[in-house]
mmCIF file of C-alpha atoms in Angstrom:
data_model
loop_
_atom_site.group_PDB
_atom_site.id
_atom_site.type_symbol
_atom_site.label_atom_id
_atom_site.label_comp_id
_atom_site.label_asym_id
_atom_site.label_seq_id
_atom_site.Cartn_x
_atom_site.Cartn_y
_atom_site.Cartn_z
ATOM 1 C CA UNK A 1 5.093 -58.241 68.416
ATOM 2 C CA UNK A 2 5.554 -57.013 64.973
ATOM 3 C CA UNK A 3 4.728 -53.246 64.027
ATOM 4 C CA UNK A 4 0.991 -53.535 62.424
ATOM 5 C CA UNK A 5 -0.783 -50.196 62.418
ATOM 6 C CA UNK A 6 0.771 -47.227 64.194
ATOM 7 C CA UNK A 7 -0.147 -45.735 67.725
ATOM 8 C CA UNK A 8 -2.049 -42.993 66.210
ATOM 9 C CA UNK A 9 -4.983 -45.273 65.391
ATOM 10 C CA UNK A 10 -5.649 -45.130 69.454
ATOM 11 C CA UNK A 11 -6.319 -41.453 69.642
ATOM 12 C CA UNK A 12 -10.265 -40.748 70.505
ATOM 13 C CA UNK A 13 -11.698 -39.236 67.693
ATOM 14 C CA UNK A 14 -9.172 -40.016 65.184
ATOM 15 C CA UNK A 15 -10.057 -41.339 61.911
ATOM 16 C CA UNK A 16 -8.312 -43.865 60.805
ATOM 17 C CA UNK A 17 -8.297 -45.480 57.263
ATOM 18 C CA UNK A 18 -6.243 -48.679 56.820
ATOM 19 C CA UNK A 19 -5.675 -49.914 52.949
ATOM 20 C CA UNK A 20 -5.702 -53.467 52.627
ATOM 21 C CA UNK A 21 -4.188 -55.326 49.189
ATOM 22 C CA UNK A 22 -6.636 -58.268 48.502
ATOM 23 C CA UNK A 23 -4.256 -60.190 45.899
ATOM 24 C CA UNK A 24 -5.316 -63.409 46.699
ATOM 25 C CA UNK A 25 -2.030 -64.919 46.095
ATOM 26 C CA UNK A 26 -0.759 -63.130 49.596
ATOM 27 C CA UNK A 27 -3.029 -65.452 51.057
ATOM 28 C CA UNK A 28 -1.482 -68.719 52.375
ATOM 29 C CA UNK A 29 -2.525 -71.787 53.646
ATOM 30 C CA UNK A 30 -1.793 -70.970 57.106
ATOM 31 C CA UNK A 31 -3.280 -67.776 57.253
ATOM 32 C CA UNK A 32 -6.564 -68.707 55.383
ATOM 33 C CA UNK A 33 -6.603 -71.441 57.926
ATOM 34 C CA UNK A 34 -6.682 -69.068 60.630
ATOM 35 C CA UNK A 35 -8.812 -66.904 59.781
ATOM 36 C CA UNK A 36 -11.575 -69.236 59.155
ATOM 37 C CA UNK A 37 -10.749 -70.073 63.056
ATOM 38 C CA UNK A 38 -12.053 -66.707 63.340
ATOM 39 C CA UNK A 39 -15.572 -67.152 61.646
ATOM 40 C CA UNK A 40 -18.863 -68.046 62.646
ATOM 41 C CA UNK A 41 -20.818 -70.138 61.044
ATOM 42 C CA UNK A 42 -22.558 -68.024 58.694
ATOM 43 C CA UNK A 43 -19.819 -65.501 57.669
ATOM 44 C CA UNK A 44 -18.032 -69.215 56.270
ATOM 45 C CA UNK A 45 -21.113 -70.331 54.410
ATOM 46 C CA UNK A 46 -21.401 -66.896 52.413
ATOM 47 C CA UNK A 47 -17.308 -67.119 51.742
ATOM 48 C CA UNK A 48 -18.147 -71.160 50.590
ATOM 49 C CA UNK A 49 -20.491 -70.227 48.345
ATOM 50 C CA UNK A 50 -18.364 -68.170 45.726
ATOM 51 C CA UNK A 51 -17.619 -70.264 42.970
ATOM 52 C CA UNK A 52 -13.906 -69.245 42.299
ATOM 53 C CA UNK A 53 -11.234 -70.077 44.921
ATOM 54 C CA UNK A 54 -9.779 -66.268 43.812
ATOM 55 C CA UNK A 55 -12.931 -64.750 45.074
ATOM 56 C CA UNK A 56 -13.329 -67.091 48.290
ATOM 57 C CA UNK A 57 -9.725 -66.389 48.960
ATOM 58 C CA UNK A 58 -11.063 -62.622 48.506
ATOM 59 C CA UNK A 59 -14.188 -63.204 51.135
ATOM 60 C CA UNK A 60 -12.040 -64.592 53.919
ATOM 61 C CA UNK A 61 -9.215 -61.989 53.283
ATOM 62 C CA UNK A 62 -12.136 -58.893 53.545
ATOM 63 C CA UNK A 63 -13.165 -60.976 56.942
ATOM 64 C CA UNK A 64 -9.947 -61.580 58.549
ATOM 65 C CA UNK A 65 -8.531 -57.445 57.353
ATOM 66 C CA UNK A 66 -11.753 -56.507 59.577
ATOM 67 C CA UNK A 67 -11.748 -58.607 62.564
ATOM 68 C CA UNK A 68 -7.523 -58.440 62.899
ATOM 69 C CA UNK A 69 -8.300 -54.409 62.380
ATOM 70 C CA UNK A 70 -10.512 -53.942 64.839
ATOM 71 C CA UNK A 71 -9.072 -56.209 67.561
ATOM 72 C CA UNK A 72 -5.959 -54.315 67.263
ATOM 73 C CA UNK A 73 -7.874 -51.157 67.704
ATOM 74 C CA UNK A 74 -9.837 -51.840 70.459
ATOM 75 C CA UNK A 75 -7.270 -53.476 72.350
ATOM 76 C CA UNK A 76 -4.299 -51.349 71.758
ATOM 77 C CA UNK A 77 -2.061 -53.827 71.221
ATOM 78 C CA UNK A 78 -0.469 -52.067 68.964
ATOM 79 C CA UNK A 79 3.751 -51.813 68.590
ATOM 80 C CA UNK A 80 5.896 -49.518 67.021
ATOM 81 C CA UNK A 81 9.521 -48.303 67.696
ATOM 82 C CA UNK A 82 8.211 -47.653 70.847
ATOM 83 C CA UNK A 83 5.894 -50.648 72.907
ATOM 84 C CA UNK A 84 2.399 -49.821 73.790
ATOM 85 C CA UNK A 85 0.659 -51.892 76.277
ATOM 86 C CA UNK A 86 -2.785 -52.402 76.564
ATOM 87 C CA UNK A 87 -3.387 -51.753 80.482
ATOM 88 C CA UNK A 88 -6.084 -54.770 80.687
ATOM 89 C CA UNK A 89 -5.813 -57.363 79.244
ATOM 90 C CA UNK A 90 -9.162 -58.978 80.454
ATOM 91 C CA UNK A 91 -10.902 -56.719 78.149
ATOM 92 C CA UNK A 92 -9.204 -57.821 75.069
ATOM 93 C CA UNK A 93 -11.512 -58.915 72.316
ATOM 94 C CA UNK A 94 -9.991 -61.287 69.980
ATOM 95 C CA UNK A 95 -11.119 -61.496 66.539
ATOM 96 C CA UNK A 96 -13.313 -64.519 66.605
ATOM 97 C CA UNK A 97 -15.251 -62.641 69.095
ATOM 98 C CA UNK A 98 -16.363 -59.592 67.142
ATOM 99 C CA UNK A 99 -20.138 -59.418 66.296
ATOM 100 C CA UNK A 100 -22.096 -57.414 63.952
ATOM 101 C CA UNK A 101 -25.391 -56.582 63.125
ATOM 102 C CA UNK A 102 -26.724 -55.014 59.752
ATOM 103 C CA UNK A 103 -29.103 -52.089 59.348
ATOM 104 C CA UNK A 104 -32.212 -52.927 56.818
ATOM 105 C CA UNK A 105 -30.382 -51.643 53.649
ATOM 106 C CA UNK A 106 -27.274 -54.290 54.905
ATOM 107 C CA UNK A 107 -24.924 -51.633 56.440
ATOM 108 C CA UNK A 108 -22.810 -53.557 58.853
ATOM 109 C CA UNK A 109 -22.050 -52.172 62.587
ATOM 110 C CA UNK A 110 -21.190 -54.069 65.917
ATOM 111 C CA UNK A 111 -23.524 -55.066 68.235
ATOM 112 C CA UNK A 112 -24.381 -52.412 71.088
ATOM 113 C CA UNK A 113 -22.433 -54.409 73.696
ATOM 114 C CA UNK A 114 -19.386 -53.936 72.020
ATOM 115 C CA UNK A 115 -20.296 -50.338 70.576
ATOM 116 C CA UNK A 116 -20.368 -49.380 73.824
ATOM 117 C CA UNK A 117 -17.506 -51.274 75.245
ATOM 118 C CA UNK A 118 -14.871 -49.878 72.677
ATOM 119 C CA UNK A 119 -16.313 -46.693 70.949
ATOM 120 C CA UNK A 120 -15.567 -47.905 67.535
ATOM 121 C CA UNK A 121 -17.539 -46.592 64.674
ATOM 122 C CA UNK A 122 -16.145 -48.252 61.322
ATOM 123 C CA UNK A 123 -17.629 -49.132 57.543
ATOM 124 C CA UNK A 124 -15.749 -50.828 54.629
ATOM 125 C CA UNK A 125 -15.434 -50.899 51.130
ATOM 126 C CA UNK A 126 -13.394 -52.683 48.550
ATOM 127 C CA UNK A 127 -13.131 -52.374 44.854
ATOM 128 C CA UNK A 128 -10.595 -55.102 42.789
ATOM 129 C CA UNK A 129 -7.129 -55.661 44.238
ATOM 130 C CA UNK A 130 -8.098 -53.126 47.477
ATOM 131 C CA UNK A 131 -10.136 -53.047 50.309
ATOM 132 C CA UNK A 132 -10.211 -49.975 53.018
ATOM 133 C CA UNK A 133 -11.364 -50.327 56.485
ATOM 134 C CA UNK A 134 -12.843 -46.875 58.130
ATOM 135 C CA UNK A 135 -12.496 -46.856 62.120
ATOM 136 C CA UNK A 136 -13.283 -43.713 64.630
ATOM 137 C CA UNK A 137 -12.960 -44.929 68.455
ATOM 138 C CA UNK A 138 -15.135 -42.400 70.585
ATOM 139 C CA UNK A 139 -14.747 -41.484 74.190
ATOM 140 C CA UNK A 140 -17.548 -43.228 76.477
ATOM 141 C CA UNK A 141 -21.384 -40.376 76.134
ATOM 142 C CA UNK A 142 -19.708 -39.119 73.116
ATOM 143 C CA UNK A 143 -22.940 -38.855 70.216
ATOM 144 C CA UNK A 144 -23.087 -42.014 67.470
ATOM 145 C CA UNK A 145 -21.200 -40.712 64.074
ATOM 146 C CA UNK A 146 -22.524 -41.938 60.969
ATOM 147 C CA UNK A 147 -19.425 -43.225 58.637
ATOM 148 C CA UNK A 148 -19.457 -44.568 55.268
ATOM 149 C CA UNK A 149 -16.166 -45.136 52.660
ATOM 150 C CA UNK A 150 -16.059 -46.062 49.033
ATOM 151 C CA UNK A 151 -12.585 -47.219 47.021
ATOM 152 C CA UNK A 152 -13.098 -46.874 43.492
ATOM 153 C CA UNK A 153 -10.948 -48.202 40.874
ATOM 154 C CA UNK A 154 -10.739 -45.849 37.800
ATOM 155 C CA UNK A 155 -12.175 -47.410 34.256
ATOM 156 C CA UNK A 156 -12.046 -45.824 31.095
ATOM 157 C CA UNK A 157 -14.661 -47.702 29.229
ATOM 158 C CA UNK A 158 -17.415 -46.220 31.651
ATOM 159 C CA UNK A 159 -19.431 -43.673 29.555
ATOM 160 C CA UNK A 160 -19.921 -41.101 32.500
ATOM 161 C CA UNK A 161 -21.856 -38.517 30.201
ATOM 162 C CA UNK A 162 -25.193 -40.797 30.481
ATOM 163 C CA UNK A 163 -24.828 -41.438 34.180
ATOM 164 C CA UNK A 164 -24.532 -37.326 34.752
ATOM 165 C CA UNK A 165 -28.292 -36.809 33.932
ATOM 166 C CA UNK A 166 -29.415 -39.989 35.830
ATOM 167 C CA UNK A 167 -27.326 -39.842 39.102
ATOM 168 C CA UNK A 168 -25.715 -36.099 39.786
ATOM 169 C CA UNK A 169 -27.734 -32.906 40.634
ATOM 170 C CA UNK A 170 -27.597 -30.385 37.981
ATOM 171 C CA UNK A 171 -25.546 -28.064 39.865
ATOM 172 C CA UNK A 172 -22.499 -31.033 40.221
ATOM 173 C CA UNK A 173 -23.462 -31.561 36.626
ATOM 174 C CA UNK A 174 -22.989 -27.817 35.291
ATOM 175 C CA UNK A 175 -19.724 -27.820 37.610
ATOM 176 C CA UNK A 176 -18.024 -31.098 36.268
ATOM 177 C CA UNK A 177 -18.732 -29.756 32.565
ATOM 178 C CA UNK A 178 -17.321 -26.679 33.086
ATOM 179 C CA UNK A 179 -13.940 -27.999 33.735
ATOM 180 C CA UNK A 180 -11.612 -29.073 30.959
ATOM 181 C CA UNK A 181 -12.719 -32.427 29.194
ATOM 182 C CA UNK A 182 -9.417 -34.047 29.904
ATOM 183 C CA UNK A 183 -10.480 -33.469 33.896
ATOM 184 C CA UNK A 184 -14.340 -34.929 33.360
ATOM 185 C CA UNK A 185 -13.688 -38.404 34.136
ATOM 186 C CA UNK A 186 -11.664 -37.719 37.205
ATOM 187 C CA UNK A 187 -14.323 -35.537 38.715
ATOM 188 C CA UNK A 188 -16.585 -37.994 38.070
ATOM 189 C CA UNK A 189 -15.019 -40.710 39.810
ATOM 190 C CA UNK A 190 -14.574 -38.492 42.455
ATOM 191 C CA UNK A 191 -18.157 -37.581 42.646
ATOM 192 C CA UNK A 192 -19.199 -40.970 42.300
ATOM 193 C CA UNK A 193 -16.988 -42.460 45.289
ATOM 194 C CA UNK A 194 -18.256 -39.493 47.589
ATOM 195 C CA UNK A 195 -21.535 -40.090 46.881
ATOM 196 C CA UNK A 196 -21.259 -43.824 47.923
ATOM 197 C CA UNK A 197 -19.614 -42.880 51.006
ATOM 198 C CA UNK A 198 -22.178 -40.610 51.682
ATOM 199 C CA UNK A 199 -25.223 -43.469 50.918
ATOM 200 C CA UNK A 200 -23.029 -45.631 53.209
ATOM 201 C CA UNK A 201 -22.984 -43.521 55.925
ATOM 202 C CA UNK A 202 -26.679 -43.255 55.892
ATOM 203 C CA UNK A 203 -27.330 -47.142 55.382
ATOM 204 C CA UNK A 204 -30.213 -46.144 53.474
ATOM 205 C CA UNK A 205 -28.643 -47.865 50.041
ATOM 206 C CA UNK A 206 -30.533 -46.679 47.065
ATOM 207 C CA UNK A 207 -33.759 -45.658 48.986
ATOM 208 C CA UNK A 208 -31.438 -42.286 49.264
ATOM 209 C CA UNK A 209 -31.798 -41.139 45.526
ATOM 210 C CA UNK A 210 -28.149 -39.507 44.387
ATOM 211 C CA UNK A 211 -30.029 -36.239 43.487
ATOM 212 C CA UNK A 212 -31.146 -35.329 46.856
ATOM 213 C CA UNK A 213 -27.811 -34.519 47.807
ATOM 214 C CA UNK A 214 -24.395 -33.025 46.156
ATOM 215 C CA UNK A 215 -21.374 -32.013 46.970
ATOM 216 C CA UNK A 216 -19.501 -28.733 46.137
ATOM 217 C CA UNK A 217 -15.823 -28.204 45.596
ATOM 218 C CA UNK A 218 -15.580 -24.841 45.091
ATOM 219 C CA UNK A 219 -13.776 -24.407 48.480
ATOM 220 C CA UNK A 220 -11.966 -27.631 48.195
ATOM 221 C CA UNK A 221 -8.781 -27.484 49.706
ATOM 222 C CA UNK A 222 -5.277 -30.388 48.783
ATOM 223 C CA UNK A 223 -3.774 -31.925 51.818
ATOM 224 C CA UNK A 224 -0.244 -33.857 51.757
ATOM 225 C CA UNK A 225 -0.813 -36.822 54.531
ATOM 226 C CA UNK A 226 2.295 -38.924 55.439
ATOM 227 C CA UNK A 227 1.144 -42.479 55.116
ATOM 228 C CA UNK A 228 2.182 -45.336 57.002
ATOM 229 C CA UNK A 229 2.623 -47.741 54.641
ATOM 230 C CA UNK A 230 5.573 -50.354 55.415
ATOM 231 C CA UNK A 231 8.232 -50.066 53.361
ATOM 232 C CA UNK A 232 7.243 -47.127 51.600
ATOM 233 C CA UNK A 233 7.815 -44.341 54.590
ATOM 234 C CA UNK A 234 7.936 -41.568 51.703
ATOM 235 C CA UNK A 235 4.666 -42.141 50.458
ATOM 236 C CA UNK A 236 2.131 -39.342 50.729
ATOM 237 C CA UNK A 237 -1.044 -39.463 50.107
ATOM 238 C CA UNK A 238 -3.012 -36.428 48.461
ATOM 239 C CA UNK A 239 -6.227 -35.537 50.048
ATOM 240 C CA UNK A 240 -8.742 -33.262 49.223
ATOM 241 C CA UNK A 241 -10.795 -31.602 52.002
ATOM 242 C CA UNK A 242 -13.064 -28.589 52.781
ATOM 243 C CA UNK A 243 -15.691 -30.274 49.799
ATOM 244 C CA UNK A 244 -19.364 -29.195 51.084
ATOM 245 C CA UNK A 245 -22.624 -31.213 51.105
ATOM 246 C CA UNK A 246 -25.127 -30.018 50.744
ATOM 247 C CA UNK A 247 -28.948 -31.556 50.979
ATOM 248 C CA UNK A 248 -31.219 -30.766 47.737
ATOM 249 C CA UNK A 249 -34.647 -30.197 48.498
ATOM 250 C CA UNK A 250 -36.154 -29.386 44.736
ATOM 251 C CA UNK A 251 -35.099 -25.421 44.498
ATOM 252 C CA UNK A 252 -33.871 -25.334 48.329
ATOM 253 C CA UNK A 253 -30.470 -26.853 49.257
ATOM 254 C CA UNK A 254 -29.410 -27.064 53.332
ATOM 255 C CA UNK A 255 -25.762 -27.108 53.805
ATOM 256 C CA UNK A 256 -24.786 -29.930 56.087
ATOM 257 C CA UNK A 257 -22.231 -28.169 58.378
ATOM 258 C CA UNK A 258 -21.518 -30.753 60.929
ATOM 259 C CA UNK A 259 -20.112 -33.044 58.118
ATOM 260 C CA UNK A 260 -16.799 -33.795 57.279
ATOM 261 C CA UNK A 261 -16.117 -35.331 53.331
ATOM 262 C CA UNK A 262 -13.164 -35.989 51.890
ATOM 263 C CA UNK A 263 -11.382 -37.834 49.319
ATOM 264 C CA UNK A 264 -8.239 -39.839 47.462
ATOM 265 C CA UNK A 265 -6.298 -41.125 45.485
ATOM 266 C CA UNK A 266 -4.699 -44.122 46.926
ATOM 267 C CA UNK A 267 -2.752 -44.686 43.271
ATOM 268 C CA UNK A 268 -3.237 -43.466 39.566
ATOM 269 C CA UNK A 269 -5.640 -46.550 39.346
ATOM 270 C CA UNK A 270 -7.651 -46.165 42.791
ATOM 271 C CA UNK A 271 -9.537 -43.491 44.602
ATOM 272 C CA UNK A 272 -11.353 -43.314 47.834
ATOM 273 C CA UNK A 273 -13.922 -41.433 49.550
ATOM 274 C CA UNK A 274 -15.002 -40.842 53.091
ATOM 275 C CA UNK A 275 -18.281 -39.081 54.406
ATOM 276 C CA UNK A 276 -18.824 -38.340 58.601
ATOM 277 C CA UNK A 277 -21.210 -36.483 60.805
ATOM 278 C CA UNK A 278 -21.813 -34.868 63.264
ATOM 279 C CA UNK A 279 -17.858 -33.729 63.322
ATOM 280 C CA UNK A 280 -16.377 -30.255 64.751
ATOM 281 C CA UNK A 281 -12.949 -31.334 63.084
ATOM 282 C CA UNK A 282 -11.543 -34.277 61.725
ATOM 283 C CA UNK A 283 -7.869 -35.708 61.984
ATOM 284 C CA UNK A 284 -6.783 -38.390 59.233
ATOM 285 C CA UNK A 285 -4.227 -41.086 59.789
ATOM 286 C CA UNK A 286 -3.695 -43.942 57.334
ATOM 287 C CA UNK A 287 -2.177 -47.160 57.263
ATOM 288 C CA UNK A 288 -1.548 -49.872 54.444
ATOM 289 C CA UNK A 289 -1.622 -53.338 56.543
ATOM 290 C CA UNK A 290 0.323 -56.290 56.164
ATOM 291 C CA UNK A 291 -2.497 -59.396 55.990
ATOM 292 C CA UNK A 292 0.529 -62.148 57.198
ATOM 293 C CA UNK A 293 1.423 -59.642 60.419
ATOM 294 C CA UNK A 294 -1.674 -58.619 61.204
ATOM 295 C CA UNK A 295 -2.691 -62.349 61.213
ATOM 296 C CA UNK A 296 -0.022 -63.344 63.270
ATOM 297 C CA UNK A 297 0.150 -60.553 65.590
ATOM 298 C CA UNK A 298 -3.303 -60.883 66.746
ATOM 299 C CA UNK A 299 -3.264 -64.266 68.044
#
């Protein structure tokens, strides 16, 4: 088998964050073919009703990243320089088999059978030419965690200044203007993917208004993670960790303790976000995936 994600992605309690191009000319023939093999019935009716074959080429790529991931995963059939063998194979689940249900704001999880069979938590999110897949697999009694992930691509023509007044709490407001303007519209994308990740991870959607929680960088902290992305072994990511959250409650704000935030920048061009609770500590490993080997390692 073909190296796919590294062994690291089995460790209980380990979250791990796999980047996943979505150029739809990486998908073939054979591989789209596959992966509709791998779809019900009416996850292939909502990719067959985009209008562009770029965007349905898109719909069964964000399908087949998912499934592949999490088979892999929960199966740990997973090589590297070293072979890893899952111990029973009876209890593989192969992607076609996966099963999700969605929370009334749309947030996708699996179904409690398989929650509780594997321990995976995960949550998605995909912006242009990237998608990222979220996964946390929990030792059996261990509490739910409630995970959400944004990828943002950065745009210059978005006129942030409006959006401040409308979406961020006064204090994030006061904080992002007091930095130097050339710095504004990072720390606004920044803002903006951690507050998705944070909506996500509720699966409340926009019931959960932006202003009744922020986030505060003041103890912020950089990170150099080693990612493993093929054929680029030197490429680290920067992450930036030890951000607070805090819950606004008109003059009152609660800081949420048992959280873990954190964000990215994948490239100059892309940025990510993750938001997690209830967490004592949390370890990051990333991969980028390979769509062809993931495809045709999983079968």
């Amino acid at each position: 088998m073909s190296p796919v994600i590294s062994p690291k992605a089995l460790s209980l309690g380990k979250l791990s964050l796999f980047f996943c191009p979505l150029e739809h000319e990486l998908l073939t023939f054979e591989q789209a073919d596959s992966i509709r093999r791998w779809l019900p019935e009416d996850e292939l009716t909502k990719v067959s009703r985009y209008i562009q074959l770029s965007d349905r080429d898109k719909g069964l790529m964000v399908r087949g990243y998912l499934r592949g991931i999490l088979s892999q995963v929960a199966n740990g059939s997973i090589a590297s320089n070293s072979h890893v063998h899952c111990e029973n194979q009876s209890e593989d689940i192969s992607p076609w088999e996966w099963r999700f249900e969605y929370g009334t704001k749309g947030k996708p999880r699996l179904i409690d059978e398989q929650r509780a069979k594997t321990g995976i938590e995960f949550n998605i999110s995909h912006s242009g030419g990237w998608m990222l897949v979220a996964v946390i697999k929990q030792a059996q009694g261990e509490p739910v965690l409630e995970l959400g992930v944004d990828i943002e691509r950065y745009r210059q023509s978005t006129n942030i200044y409006p959006i401040l007044n409308n979406y961020f709490t006064q204090n994030e407001s006061d904080a992002l203007l007091s930095l130097p303007e050339d710095k504004h519209r990072d720390r606004f994308f920044d803002l903006w993917a951690l507050k998705e990740s944070y909506i996500k991870a509720k699966g409340l959607g926009l019931a959960l208004s932006l202003k009744s929680f922020s986030f505060d960088f003041t103890k912020m902290k950089a990170k150099e993670l080693a990612a493993n992305i093929e054929g680029e072994s030197a490429k680290i990511l920067n992450l930036f960790e030890g951000i607070g959250l805090n819950l606004q409650r008109g003059e009152s704000i609660k800081s949420l303790d048992s959280w873990s935030v954190l964000f990215g920048n994948l490239n100059q061009d892309y940025r990510f976000a993750v938001s997690v609770g209830p967490v004592d500590s949390l370890s990051v490993v990333t991969h980028r995936i390979n769509l062809a080997k993931l495809v045709s390692s999983t079968f």
